[in-house]
PDB file of C-alpha atoms in Angstrom:
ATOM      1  CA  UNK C   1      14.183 -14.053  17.896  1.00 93.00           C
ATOM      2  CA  UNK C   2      12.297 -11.302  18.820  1.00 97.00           C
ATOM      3  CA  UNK C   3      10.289  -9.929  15.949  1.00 98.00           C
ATOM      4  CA  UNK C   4       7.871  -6.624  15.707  1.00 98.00           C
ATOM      5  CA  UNK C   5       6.257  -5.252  13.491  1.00 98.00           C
ATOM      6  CA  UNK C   6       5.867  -1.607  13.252  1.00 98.00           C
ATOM      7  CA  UNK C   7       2.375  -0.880  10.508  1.00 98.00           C
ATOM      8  CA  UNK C   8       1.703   1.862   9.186  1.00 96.00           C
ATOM      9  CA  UNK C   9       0.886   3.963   5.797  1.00 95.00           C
ATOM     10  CA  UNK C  10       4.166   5.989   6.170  1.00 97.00           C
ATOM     11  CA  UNK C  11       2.657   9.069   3.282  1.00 96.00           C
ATOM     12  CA  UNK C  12       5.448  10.001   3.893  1.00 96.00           C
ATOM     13  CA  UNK C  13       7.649   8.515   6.784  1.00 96.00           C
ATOM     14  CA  UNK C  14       8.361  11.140   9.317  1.00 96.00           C
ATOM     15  CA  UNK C  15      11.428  12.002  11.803  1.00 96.00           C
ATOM     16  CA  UNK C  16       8.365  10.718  14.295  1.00 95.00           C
ATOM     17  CA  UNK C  17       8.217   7.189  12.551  1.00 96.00           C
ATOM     18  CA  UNK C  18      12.342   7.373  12.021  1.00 96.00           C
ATOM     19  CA  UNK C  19      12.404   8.008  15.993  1.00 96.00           C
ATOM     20  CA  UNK C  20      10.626   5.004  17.249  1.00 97.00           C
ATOM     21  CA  UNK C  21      12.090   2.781  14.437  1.00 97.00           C
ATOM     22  CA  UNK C  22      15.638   3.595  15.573  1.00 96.00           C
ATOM     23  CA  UNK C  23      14.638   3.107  19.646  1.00 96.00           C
ATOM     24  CA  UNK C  24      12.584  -0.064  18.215  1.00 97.00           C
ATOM     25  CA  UNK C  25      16.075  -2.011  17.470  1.00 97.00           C
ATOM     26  CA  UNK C  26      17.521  -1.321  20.505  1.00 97.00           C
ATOM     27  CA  UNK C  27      14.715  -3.862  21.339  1.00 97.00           C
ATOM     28  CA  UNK C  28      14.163  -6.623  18.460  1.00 98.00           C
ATOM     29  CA  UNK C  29      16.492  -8.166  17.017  1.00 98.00           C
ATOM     30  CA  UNK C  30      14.237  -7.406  13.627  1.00 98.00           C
ATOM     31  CA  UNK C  31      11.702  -4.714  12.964  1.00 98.00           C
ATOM     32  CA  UNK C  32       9.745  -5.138  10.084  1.00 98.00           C
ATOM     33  CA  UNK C  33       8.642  -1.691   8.897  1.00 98.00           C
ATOM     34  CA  UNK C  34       4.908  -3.237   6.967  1.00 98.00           C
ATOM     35  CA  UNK C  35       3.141  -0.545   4.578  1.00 98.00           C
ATOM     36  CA  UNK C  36      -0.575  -1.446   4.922  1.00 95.00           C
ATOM     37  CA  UNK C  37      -2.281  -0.860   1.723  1.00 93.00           C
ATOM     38  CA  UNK C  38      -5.639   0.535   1.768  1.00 85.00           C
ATOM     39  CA  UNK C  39      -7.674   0.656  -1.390  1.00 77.00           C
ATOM     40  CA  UNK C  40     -10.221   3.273  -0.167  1.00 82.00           C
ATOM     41  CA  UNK C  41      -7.419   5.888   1.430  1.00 86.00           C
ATOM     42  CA  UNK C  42      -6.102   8.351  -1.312  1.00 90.00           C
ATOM     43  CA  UNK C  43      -2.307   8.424  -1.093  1.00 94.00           C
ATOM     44  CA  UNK C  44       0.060  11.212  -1.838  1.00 95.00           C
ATOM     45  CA  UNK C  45       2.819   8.927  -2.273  1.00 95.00           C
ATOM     46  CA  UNK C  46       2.582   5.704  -4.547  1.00 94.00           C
ATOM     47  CA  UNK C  47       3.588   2.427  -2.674  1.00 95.00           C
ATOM     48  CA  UNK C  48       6.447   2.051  -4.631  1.00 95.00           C
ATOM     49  CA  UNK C  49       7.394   6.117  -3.580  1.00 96.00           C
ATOM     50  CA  UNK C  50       6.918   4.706   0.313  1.00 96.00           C
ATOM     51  CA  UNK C  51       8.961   1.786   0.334  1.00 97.00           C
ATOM     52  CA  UNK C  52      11.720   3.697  -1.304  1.00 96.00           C
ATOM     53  CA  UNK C  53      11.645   6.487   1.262  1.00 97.00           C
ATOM     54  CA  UNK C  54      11.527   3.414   3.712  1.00 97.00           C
ATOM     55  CA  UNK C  55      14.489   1.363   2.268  1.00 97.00           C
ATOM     56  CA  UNK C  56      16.640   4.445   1.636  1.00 95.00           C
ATOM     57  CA  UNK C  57      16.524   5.864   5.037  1.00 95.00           C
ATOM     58  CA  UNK C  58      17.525   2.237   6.381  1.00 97.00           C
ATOM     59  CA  UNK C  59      19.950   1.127   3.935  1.00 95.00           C
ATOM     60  CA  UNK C  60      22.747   0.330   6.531  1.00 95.00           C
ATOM     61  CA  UNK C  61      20.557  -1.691   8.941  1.00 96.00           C
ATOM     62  CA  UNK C  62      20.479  -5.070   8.693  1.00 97.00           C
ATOM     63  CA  UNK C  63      17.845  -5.231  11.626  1.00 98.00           C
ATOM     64  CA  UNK C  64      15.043  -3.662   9.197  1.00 98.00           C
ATOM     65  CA  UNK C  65      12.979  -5.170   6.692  1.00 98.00           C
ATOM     66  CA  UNK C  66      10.314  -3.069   4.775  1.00 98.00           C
ATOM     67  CA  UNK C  67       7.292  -5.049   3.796  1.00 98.00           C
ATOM     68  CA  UNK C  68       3.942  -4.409   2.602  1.00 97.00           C
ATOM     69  CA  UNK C  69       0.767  -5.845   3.415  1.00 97.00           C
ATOM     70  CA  UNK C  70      -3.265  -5.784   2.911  1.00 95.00           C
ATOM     71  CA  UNK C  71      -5.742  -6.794   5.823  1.00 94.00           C
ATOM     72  CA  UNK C  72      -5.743  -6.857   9.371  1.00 95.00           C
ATOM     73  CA  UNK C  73      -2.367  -6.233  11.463  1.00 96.00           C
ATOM     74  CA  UNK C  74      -2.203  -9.108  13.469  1.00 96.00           C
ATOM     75  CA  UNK C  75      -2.399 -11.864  10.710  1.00 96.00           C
ATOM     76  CA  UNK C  76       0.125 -10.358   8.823  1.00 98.00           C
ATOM     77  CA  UNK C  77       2.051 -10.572  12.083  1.00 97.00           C
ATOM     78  CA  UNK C  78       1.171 -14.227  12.288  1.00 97.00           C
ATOM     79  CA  UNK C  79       2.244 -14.769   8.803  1.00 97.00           C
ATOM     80  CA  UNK C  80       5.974 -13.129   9.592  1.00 98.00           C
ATOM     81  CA  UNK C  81       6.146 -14.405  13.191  1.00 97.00           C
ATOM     82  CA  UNK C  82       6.421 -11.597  15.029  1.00 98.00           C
ATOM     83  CA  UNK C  83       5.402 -11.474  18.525  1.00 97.00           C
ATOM     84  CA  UNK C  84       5.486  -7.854  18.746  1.00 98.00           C
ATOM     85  CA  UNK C  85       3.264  -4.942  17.148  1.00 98.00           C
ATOM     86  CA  UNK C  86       5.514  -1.654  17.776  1.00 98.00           C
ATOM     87  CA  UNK C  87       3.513   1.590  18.119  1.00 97.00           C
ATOM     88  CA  UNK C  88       4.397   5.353  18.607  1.00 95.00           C
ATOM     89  CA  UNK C  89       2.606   7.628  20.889  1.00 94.00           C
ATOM     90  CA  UNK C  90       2.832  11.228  20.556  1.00 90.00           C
ATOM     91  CA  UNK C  91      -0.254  12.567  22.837  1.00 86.00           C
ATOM     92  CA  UNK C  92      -2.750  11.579  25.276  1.00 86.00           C
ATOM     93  CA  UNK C  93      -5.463  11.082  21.625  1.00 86.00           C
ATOM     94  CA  UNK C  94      -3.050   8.847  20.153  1.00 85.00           C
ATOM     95  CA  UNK C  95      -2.986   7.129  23.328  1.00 91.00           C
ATOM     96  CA  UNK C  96      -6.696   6.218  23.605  1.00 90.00           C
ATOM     97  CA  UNK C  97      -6.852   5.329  19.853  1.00 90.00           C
ATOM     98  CA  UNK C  98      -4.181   3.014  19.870  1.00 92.00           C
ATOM     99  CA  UNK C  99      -5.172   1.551  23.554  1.00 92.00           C
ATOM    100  CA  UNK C 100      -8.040   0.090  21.911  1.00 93.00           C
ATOM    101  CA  UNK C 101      -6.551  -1.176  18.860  1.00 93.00           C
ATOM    102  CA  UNK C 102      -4.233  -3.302  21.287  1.00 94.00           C
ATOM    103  CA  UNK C 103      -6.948  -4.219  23.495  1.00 94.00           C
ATOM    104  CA  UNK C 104      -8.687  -5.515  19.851  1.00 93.00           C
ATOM    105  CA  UNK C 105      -5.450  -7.420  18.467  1.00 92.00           C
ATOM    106  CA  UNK C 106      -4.740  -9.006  22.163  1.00 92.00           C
ATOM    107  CA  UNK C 107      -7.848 -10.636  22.306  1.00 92.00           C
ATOM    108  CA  UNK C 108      -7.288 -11.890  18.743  1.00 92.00           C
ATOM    109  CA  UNK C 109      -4.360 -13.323  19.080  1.00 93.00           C
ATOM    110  CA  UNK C 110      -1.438 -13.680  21.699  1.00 90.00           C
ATOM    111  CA  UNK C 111       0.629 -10.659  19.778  1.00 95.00           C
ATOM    112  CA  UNK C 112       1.673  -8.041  22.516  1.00 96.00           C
ATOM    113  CA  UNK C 113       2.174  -4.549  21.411  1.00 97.00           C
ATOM    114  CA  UNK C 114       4.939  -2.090  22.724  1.00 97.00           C
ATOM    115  CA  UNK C 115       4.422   1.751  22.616  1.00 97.00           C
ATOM    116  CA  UNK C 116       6.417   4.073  22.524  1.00 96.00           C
ATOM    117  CA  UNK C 117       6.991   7.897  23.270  1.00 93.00           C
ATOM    118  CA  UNK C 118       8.062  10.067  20.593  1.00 91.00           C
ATOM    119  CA  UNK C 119      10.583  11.798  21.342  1.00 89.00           C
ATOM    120  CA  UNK C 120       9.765  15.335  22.795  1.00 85.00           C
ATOM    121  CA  UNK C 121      11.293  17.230  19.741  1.00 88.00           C
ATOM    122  CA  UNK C 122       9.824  15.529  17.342  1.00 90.00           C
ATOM    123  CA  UNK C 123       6.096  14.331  18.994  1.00 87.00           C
ATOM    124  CA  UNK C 124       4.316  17.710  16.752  1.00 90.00           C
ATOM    125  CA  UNK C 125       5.215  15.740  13.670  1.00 92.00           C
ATOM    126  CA  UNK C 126       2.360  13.960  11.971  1.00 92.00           C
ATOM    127  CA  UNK C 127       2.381  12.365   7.896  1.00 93.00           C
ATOM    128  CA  UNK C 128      -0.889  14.647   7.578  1.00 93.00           C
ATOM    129  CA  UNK C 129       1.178  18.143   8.739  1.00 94.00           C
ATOM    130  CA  UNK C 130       4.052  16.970   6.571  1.00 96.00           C
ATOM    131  CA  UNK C 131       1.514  16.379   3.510  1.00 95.00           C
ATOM    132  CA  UNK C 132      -0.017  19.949   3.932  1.00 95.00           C
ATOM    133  CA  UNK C 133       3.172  21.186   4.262  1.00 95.00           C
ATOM    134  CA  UNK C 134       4.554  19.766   0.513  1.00 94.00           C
ATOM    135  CA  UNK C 135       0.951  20.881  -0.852  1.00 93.00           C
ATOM    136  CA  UNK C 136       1.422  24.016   0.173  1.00 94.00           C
ATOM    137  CA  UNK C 137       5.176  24.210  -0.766  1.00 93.00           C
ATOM    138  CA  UNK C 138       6.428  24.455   2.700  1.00 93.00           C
ATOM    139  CA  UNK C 139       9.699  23.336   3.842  1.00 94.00           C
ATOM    140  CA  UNK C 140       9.523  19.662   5.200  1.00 95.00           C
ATOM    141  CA  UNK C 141      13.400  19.486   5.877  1.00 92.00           C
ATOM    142  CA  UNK C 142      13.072  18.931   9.555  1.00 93.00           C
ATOM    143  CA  UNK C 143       9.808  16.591   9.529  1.00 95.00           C
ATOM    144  CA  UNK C 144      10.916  13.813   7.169  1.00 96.00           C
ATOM    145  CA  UNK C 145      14.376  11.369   6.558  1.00 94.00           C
ATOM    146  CA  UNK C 146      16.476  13.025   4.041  1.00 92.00           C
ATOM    147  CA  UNK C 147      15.417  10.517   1.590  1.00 90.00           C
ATOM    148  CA  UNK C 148      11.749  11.931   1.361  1.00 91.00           C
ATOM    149  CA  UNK C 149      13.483  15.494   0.660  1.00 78.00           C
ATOM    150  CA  UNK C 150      14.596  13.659  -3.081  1.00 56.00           C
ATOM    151  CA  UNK C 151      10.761  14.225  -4.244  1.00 49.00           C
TER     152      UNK C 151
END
């Protein structure tokens, strides 16, 4: 079975995150979507608010398994077997940041990851735009699932 995890802190999940989770299954046959919890990183969301959002926009897919987890990426991997770390990429920046995180997890352990483009419409989006956007009482209707919109 081919199994990837895709990590992130999804405050809140995006279209961006939706878009690469959706093109992720066309790949693995199971995609677990793992909510790293940070204790020093001041959410918007709660964790419970997160995995909701999560679980709601996925509620048909059998594929998808939302999971949270504390520590570093690839030993949670480990722990789920998953051979696969699944990352998006929306610009050249994300590119370099994320090139060394792989470079990192590769040499600790034999976990590949796969990146992938965001789609062109939807490669702006970023959790931290959406969050200013709610602060400031914006309309988020075409950066997040519908199931964020419930908030």
């Amino acid at each position: 079975m081919r199994r990837a995890v895709f990590p992130g802190s999804f405050d809140p999940i995006t279209l961006g995150h939706y878009d690469i989770i959706e093109r992720g299954l066309t790949l693995f046959d199971e995609v677990i979507i793992a909510i790293g919890i940070n204790a020093d990183k001041k959410y918007m969301f709660s964790l419970e608010e997160r995995k909701q959002f999560i679980k709601e926009s996925f509620k048909n897919e059998s594929k998808i398994k939302v999971m949270t987890y504390k520590g570093l990426t690839v030993e949670f991997c480990k722990q789920q077997n998953a051979q696969f770390i699944l990352r998006g990429l929306r610009n050249p920046a994300d590119f370099e940041f994320e090139k060394a995180i792989a470079h990192t997890n590769r040499k600790m352990s034999e976990i590949e990851t796969v990146f992938l483009l965001t789609s062109s419409g939807k490669s702006y989006i970023s959790s931290s735009i959406v969050r200013d956007v709610i602060r400031n009482g914006g309309d988020v209707s075409g950066l997040v699932p519908d199931t964020v919109l419930v908030k």
